[in-house]
Coordinates of C-alpha atoms and ligand atoms in Angstrom, one line a residue:
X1 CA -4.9 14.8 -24.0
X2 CA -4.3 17.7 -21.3
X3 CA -3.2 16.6 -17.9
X4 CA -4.4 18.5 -14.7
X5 CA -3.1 18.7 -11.5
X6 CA -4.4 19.0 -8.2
X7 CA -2.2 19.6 -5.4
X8 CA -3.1 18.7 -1.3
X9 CA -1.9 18.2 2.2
X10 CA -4.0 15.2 2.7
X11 CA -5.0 12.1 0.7
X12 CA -7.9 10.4 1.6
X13 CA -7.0 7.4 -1.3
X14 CA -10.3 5.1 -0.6
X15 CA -13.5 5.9 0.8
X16 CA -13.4 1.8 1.7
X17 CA -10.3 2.3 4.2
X18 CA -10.8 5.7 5.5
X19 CA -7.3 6.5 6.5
X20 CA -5.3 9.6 5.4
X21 CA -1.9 10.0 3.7
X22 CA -0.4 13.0 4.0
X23 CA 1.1 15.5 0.7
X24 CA -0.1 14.6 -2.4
X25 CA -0.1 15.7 -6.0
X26 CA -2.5 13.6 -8.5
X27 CA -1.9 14.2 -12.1
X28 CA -5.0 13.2 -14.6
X29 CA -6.5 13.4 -17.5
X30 CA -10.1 12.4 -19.1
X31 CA -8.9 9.0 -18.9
X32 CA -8.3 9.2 -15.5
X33 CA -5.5 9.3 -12.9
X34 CA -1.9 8.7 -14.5
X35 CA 0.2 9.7 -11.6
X36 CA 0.0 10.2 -7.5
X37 CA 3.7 12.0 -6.4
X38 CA 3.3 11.5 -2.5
X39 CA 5.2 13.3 0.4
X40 CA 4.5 16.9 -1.4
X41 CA 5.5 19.4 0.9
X42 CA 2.0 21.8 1.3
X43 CA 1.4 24.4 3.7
X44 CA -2.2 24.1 3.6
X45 CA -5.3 22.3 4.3
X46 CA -6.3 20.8 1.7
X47 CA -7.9 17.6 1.7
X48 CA -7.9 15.3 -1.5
X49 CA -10.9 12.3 -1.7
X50 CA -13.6 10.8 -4.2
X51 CA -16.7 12.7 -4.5
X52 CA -19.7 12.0 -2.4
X53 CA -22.8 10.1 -4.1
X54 CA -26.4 11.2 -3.5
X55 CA -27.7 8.0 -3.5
X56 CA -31.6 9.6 -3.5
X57 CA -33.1 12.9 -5.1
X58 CA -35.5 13.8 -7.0
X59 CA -34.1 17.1 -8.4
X60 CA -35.8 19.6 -7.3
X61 CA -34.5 23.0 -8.3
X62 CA -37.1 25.2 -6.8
X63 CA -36.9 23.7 -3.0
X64 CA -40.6 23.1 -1.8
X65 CA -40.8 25.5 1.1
X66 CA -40.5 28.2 -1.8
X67 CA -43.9 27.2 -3.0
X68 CA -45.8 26.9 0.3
X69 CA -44.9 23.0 0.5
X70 CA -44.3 23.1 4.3
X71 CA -42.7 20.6 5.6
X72 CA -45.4 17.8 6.7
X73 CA -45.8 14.1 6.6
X74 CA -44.9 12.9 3.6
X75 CA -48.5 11.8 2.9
X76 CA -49.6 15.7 3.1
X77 CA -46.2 16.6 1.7
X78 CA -46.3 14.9 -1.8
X79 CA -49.2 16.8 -2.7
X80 CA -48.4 19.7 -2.1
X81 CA -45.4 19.2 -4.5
X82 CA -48.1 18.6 -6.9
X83 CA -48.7 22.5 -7.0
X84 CA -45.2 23.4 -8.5
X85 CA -46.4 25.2 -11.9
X86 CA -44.9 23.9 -15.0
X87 CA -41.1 25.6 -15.2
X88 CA -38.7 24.6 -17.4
X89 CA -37.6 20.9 -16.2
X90 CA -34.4 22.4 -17.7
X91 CA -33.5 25.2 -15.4
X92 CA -35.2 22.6 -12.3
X93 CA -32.3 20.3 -12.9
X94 CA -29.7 22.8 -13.9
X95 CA -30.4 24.3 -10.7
X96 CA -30.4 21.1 -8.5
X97 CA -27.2 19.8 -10.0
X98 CA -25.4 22.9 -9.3
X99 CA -26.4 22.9 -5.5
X100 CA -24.9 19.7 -5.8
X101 CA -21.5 19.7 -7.2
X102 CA -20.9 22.6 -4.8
X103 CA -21.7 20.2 -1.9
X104 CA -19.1 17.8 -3.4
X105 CA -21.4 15.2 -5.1
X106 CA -20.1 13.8 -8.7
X107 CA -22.9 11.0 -8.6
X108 CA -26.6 10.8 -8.1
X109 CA -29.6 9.1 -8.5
X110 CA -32.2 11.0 -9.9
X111 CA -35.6 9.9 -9.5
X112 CA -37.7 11.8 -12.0
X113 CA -41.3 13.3 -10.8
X114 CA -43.2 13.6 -14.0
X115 CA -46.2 15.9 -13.8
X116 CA -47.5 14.7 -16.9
X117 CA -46.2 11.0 -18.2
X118 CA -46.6 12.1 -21.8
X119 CA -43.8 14.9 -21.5
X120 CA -41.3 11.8 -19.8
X121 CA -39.3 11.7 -22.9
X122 CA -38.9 15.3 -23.2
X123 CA -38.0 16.3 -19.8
X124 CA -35.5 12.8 -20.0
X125 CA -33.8 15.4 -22.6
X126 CA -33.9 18.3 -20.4
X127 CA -32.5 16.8 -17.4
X128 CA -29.4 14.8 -19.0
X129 CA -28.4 18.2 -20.6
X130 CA -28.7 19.5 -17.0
X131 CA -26.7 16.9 -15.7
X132 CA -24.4 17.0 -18.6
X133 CA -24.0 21.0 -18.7
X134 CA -23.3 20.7 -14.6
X135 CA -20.9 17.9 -15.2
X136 CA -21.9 15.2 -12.9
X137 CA -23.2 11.6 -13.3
X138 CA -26.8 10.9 -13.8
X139 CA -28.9 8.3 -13.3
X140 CA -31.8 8.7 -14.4
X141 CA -34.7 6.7 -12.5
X142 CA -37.6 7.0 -14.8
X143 CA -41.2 7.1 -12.6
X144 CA -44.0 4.1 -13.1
X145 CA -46.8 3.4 -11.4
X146 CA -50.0 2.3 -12.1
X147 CA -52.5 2.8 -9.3
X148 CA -53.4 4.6 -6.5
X149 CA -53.3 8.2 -7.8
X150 CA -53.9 9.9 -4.7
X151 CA -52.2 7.4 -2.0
X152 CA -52.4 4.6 -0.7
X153 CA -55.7 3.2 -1.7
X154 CA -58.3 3.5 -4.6
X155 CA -58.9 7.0 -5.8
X156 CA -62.0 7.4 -4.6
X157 CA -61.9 6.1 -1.3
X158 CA -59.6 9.1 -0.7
X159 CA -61.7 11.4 -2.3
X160 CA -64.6 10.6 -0.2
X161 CA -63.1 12.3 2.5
X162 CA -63.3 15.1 0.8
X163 CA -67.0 17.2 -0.1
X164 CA -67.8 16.6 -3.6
X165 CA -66.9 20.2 -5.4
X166 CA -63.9 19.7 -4.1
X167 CA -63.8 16.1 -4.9
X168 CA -64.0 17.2 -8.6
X169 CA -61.5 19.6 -8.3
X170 CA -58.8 17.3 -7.3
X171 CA -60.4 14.3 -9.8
X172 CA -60.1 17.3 -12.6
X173 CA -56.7 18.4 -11.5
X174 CA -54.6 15.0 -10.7
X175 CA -56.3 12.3 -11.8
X176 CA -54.6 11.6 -15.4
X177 CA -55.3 8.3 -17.2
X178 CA -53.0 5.4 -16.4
X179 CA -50.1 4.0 -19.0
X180 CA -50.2 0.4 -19.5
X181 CA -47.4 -1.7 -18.4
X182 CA -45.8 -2.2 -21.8
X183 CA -46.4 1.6 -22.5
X184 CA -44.5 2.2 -19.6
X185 CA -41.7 0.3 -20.4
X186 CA -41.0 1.6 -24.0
X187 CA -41.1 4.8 -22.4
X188 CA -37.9 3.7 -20.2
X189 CA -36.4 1.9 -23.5
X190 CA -36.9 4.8 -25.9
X191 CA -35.1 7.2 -22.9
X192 CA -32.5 4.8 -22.7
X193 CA -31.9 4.7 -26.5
X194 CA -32.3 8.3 -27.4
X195 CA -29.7 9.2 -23.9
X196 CA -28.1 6.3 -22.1
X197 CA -24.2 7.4 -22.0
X198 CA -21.2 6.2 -19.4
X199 CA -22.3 9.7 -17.8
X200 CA -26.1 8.8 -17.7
X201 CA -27.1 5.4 -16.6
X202 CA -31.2 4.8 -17.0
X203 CA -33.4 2.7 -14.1
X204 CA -36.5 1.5 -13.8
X205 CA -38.7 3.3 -11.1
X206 CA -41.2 1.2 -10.0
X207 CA -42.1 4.6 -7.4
X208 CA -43.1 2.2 -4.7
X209 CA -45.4 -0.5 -4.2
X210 CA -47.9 1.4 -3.3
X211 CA -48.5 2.5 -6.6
X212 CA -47.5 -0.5 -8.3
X213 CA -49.3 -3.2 -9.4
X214 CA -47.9 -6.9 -8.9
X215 CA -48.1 -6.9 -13.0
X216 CA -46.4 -3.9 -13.5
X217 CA -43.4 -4.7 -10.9
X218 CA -43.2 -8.8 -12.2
X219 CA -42.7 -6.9 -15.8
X220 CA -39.6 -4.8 -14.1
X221 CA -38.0 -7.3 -12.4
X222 CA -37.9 -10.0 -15.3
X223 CA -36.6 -7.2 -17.9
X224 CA -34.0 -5.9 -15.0
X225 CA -32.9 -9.7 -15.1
X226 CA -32.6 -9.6 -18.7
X227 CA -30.9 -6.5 -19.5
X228 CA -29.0 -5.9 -16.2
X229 CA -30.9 -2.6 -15.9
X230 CA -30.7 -1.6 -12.2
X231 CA -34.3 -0.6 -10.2
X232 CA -34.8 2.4 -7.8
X233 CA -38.0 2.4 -5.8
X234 CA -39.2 3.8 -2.5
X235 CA -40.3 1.5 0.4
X236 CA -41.6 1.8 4.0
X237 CA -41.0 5.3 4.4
X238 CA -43.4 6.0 6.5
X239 CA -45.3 4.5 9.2
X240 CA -48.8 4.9 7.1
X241 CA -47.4 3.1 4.7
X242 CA -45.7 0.3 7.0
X243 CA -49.1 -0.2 8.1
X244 CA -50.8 0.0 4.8
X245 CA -48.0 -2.9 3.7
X246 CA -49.2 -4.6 6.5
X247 CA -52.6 -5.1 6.0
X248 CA -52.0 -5.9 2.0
X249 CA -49.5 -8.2 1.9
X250 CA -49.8 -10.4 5.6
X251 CA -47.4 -12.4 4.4
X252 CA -44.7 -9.1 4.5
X253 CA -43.9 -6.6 2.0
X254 CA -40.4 -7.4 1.6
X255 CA -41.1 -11.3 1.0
X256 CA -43.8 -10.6 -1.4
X257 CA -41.7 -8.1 -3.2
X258 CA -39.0 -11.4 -3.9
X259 CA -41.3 -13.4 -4.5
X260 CA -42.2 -11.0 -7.5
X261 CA -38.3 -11.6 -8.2
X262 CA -37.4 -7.8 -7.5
X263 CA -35.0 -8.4 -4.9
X264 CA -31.4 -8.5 -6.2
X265 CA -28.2 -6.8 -6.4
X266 CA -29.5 -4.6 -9.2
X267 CA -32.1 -2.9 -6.7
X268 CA -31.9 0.2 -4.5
X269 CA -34.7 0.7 -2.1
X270 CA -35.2 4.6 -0.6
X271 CA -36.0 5.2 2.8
X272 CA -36.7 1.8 4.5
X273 CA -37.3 3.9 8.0
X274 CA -40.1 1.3 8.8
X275 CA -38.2 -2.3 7.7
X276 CA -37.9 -4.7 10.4
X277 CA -34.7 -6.8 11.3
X278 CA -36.0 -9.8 9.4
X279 CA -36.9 -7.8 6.6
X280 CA -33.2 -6.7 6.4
X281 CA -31.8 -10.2 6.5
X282 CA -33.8 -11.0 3.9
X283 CA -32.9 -7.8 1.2
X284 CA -29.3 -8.3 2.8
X285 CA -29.4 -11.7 1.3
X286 CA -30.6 -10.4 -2.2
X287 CA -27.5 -7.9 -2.3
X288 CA -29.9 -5.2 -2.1
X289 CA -28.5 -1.8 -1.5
X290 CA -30.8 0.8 0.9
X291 CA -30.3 4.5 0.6
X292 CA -30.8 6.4 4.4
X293 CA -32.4 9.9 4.1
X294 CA -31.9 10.9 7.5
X295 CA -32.9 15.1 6.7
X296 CA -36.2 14.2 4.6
X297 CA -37.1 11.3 7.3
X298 CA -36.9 13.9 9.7
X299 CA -38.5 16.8 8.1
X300 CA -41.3 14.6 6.6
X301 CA -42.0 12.9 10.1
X302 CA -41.4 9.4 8.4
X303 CA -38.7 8.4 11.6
X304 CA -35.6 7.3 12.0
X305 CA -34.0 4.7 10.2
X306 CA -32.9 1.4 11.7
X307 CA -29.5 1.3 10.9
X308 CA -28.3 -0.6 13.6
X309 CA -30.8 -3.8 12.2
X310 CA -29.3 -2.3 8.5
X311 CA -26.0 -3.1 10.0
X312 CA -26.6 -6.3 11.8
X313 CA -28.1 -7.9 8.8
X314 CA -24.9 -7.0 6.9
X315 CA -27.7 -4.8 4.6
X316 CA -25.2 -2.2 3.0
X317 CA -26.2 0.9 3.2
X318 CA -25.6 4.5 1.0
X319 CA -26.9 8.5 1.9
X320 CA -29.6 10.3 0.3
X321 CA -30.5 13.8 0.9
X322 CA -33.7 13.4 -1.0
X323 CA -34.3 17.1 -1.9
X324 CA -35.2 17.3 1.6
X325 CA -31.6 18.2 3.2
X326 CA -31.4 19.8 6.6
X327 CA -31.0 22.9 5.9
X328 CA -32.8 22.7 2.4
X329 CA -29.0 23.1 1.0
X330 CA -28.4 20.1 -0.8
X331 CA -25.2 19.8 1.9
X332 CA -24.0 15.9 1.6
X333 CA -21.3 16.6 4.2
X334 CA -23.7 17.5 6.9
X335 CA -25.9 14.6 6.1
X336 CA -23.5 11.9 7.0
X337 CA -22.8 14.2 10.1
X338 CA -26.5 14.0 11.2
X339 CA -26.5 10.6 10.0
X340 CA -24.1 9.6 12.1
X341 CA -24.9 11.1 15.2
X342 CA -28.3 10.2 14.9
X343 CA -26.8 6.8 15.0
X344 CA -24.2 7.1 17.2
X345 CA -25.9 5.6 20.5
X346 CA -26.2 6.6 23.8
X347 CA -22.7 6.7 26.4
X348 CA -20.4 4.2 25.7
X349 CA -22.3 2.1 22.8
X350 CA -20.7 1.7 20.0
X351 CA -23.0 3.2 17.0
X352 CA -22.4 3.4 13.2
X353 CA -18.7 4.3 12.6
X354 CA -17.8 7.5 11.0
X355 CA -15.6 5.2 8.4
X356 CA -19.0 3.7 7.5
X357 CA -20.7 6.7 6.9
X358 CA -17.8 7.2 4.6
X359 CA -18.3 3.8 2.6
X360 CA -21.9 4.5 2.2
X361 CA -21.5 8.1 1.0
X362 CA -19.2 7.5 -1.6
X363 CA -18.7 3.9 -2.3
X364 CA -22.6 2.5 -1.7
X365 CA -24.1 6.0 -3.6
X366 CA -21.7 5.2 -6.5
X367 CA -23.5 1.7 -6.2
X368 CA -27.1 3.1 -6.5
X369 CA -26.1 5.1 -9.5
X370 CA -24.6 2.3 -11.6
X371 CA -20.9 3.1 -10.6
X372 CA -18.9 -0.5 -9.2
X373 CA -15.7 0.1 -7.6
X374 CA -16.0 3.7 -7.0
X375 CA -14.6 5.7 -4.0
X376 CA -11.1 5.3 -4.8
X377 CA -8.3 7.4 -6.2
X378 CA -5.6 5.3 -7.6
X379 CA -3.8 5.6 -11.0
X380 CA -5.8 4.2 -13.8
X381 CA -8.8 4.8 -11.7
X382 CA -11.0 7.4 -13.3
X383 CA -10.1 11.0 -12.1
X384 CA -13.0 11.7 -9.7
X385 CA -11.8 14.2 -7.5
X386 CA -13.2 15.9 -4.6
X387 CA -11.0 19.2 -3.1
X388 CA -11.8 20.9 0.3
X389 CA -9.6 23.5 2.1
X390 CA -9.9 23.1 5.5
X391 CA -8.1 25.9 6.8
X392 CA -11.1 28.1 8.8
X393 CA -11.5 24.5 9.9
X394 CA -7.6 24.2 11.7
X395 CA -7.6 27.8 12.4
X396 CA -8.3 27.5 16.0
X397 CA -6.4 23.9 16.7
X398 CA -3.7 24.3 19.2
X399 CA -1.8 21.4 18.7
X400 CA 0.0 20.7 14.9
X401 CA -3.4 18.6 13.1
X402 CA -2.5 14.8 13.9
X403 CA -6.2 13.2 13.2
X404 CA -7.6 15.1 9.7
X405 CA -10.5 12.2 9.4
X406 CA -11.9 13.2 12.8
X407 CA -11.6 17.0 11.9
X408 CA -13.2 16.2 8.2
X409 CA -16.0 14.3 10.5
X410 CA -16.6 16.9 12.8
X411 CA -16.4 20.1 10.8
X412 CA -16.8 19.8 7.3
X413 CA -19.3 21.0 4.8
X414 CA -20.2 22.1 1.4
X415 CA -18.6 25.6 2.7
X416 CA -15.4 23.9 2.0
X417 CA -15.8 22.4 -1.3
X418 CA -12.9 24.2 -3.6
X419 CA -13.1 21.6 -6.3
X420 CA -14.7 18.5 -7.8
X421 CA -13.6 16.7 -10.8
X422 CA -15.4 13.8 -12.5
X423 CA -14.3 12.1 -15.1
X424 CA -11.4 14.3 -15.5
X425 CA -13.4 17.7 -16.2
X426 CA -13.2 20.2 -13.4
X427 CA -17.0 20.7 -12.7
X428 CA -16.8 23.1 -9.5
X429 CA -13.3 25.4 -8.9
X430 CA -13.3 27.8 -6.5
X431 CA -16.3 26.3 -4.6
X432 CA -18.4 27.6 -7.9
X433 CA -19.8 25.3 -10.9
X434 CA -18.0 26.0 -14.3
X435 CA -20.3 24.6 -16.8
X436 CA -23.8 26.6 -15.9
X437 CA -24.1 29.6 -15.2
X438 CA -25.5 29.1 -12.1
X439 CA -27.2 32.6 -10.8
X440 CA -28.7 33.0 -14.3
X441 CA -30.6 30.1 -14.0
X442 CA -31.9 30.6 -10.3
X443 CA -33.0 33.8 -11.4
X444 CA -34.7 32.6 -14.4
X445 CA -36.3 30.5 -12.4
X446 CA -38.0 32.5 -10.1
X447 CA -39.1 34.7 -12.7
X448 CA -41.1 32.0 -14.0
X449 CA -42.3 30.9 -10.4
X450 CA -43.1 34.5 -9.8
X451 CA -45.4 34.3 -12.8
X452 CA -47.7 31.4 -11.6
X453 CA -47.4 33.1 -8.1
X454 CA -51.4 34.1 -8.6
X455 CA -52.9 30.6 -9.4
X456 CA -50.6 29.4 -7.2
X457 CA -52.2 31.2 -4.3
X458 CA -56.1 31.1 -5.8
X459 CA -55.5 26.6 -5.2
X460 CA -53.7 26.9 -1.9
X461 CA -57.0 27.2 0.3
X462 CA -58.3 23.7 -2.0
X463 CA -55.0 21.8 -1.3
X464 CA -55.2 22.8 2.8
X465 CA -58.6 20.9 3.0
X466 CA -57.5 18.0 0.8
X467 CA -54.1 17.8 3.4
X468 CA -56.9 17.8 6.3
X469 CA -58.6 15.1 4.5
X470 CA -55.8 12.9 3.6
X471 CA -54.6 13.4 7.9
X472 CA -58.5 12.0 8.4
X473 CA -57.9 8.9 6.0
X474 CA -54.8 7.6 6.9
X475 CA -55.3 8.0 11.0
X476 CA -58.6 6.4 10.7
X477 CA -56.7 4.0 8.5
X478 CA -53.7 3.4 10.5
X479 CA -53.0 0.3 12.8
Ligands
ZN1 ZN1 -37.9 10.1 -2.6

């Protein structure tokens, strides 16, 4: 087996701890980490940790704005994701993944948006060769849902918002037929069987209550129970749907979810912007993990988290970018910046640490995707490795670095990524991916966007009325 080497003037040996070491050289192989030689003399400013986990995405290769989805609230939003033409789900991964790596993420959770659930199993394929191809860790959150096509309520008590030619259009254009519940979940069990690997871990993806029937998430929570199978769903992103929870389930959203049995240590929830603090005792309790996507919150006018109630309850908590980072980038290391900040309070409170941040990044992301005991390098561990150089980042410090983990908190970004291994294979060197050829699949890829660029336009003018409809529903819905 070959052994590697990476080389650095700082070792950042657990995400848990936070606290720096200095000179280090880590030898390692596929197996993992065999040997750390500390007190290397470097030179440098190179900065040796685990990768970063992207505890939240839905893959998304071609970034929305490039197809006229505007940033909006997410209930206007979503649909007009819809219009993405059918590209290769290939390529859409491939190119997602790569954006990724190069921000310094090994692991993420991928929750698939099917267009059409009869190509699931296919585009399964295509995105765990991405994933593969790219190098990082999968997992692979496959989409159910079996109501409310069109948001949160019946079908057509959306569409009668709408004038009736254009009602038809949208019945014609989104409204497929619904799976059944056991259909659904010998879709997940044929994608697990055909691809399930130690490099691609499959979920269940109930999408979010709102689309779920009580059936359909009592079927996922007693097979997740059985098989140990971890679930990924949204809930309370938004304040439409806080109040839409509200009005459905008096008794709370959160309660009626346990009693369903879906709250446990196998389940990730997305967004929770709207959850309130007794809410967070109570999925706290359960050992249920909550991913924060600060970026899409913002950009999708869903609000700001409540991480200090997350933190109070003892509710852990990991980083998603969602597709929706800040600067539409995919940059992890910014996130947790803007994450923290956000949470940072006003003068002298004391808000979310930056060591937390850390935990949740690398440690609590591993978590969502399936990975225990990640966010450490230590020999025997597996050789997940995360290089950044740091030196435009020293380069105007006039006193000899004393506090890297400050500098690393302030300053750094996927600008600085040289390197990430997982699993031993060097996925990104030089701060470019190694396994894809990156720039011939983002041009591929707007070629084929390019080529639906005509129908794309000609149903623009049909999906700006239904957005003005669905702004009419929901504020004449909301409490
Ligand atoms: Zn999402």
């Amino acid at each position: 087996m070959n052994t590697a080497t990476l080389r650095a003037d700082w070792l950042l040996a657990s995400a848990r701890a936070g606290s720096i070491e200095p000179g280090v050289e880590v030898r390692y192989d596929a197996s993992g980490v065999r040997a750390i030689e500390r007190d290397v003399q470097g030179g440098g400013a190179m900065l040796l940790m685990p990768p970063l986990a992207n505890a939240h995405d839905h893959g998304r290769g071609i970034r929305s704005l490039a197809y006229g989805a505007l940033d909006a609230p997410v209930e206007a939003w979503v649909p007009a994701t819809y219009t993405l033409p059918p590209v290769d789900p290939y390529l859409v991964a491939a190119a997602a993944f790569c954006r990724m790596a190069r921000s310094g993420i090994g692991h993420v959770v991928h929750c698939h948006l099917s267009r059409d659930p009869r190509t699931l199993v296919r585009e399964a394929e295509a995105v765990c060769r991405a994933a593969r191809d790219v190098g990082i860790r999968l997992a692979f959150v496959v989409p159910m849902r079996d109501r409310h096509r069109l948001g949160y309520g019946p079908d057509e008590s959306i569409l009668q918002w709408l004038d009736a030619s254009d009602a038809d259009a949208i019945r014609t254009r989104w409204l497929r037929p619904i799976a059944s519940v056991e259909e659904q979940m010998a879709v997940v069990e044929e994608i697990a069987e055909a691809y399930e690997s130690p490099r691609f871990q499959v979920q269940y993806g109930p999408v979010g209550a709102e689309w779920c029937s009580d059936p359909l998430l009592e079927r996922i929570a007693t097979a997740s129970a059985a098989s140990g199978r971890r679930v990924h769903t949204h809930l309370l992103e938004s304040r439409y749907q806080r109040a839409w929870a509200d009005r459905t389930y008096p008794q709370g959203i959160v309660r009626h979810l346990d009693q369903i049995g879906l709250l446990s240590p196998r389940l990730t929830v997305a967004h929770g912007t709207w959850l309130h603090p007794d809410e967070c005792e109570l999925l706290a309790s359960r050992g249920v993990l909550v991913s924060i996507n600060t970026s899409s919150n913002l950009r999708l006018r869903s609000g700001i988290a409540p991480l200090r109630h997350i933190r109070e309850a003892g509710l852990k908590f990991a980083v998603g970018l969602d597709a929706l980072a800040l600067d539409d980038d995919d940059d992890l290391l910014r996130e947790m910046r803007l994450l923290r900040l956000l949470h940072a309070g006003t003068g002298f409170d004391a808000g979310v640490p930056s060591d937390a941040v850390l935990e949740a990044a690398c440690c609590h992301g591993a978590a969502a995707a399936g990975i225990d005991g990640a966010g450490d390098i230590a020999i025997g561990g597996p050789a997940d490795l995360l290089l950044l150089d740091l030196k435009r980042e020293v380069a105007d410090l006039c006193e000899p670095l004393s506090d890297v983990a400050t500098l690393f908190h302030a300053r750094a970004t996927a600008a600085n990524v040289r390197t990430l291994v997982v699993a031993g294979q060097t996925v990104v060197q030089d701060g470019a991916v190694l396994g894809v050829d990156e720039a011939a699949v983002v041009s591929e890829l707007h070629e084929q966007l390019r080529a639906h660029s005509g129908a794309m336009a000609q149903f623009l003018p049909l999906l700006r009325r239904y957005q003005e409809a669905l702004a009419r529903f929901y504020e004449r819905r909301a409490d």
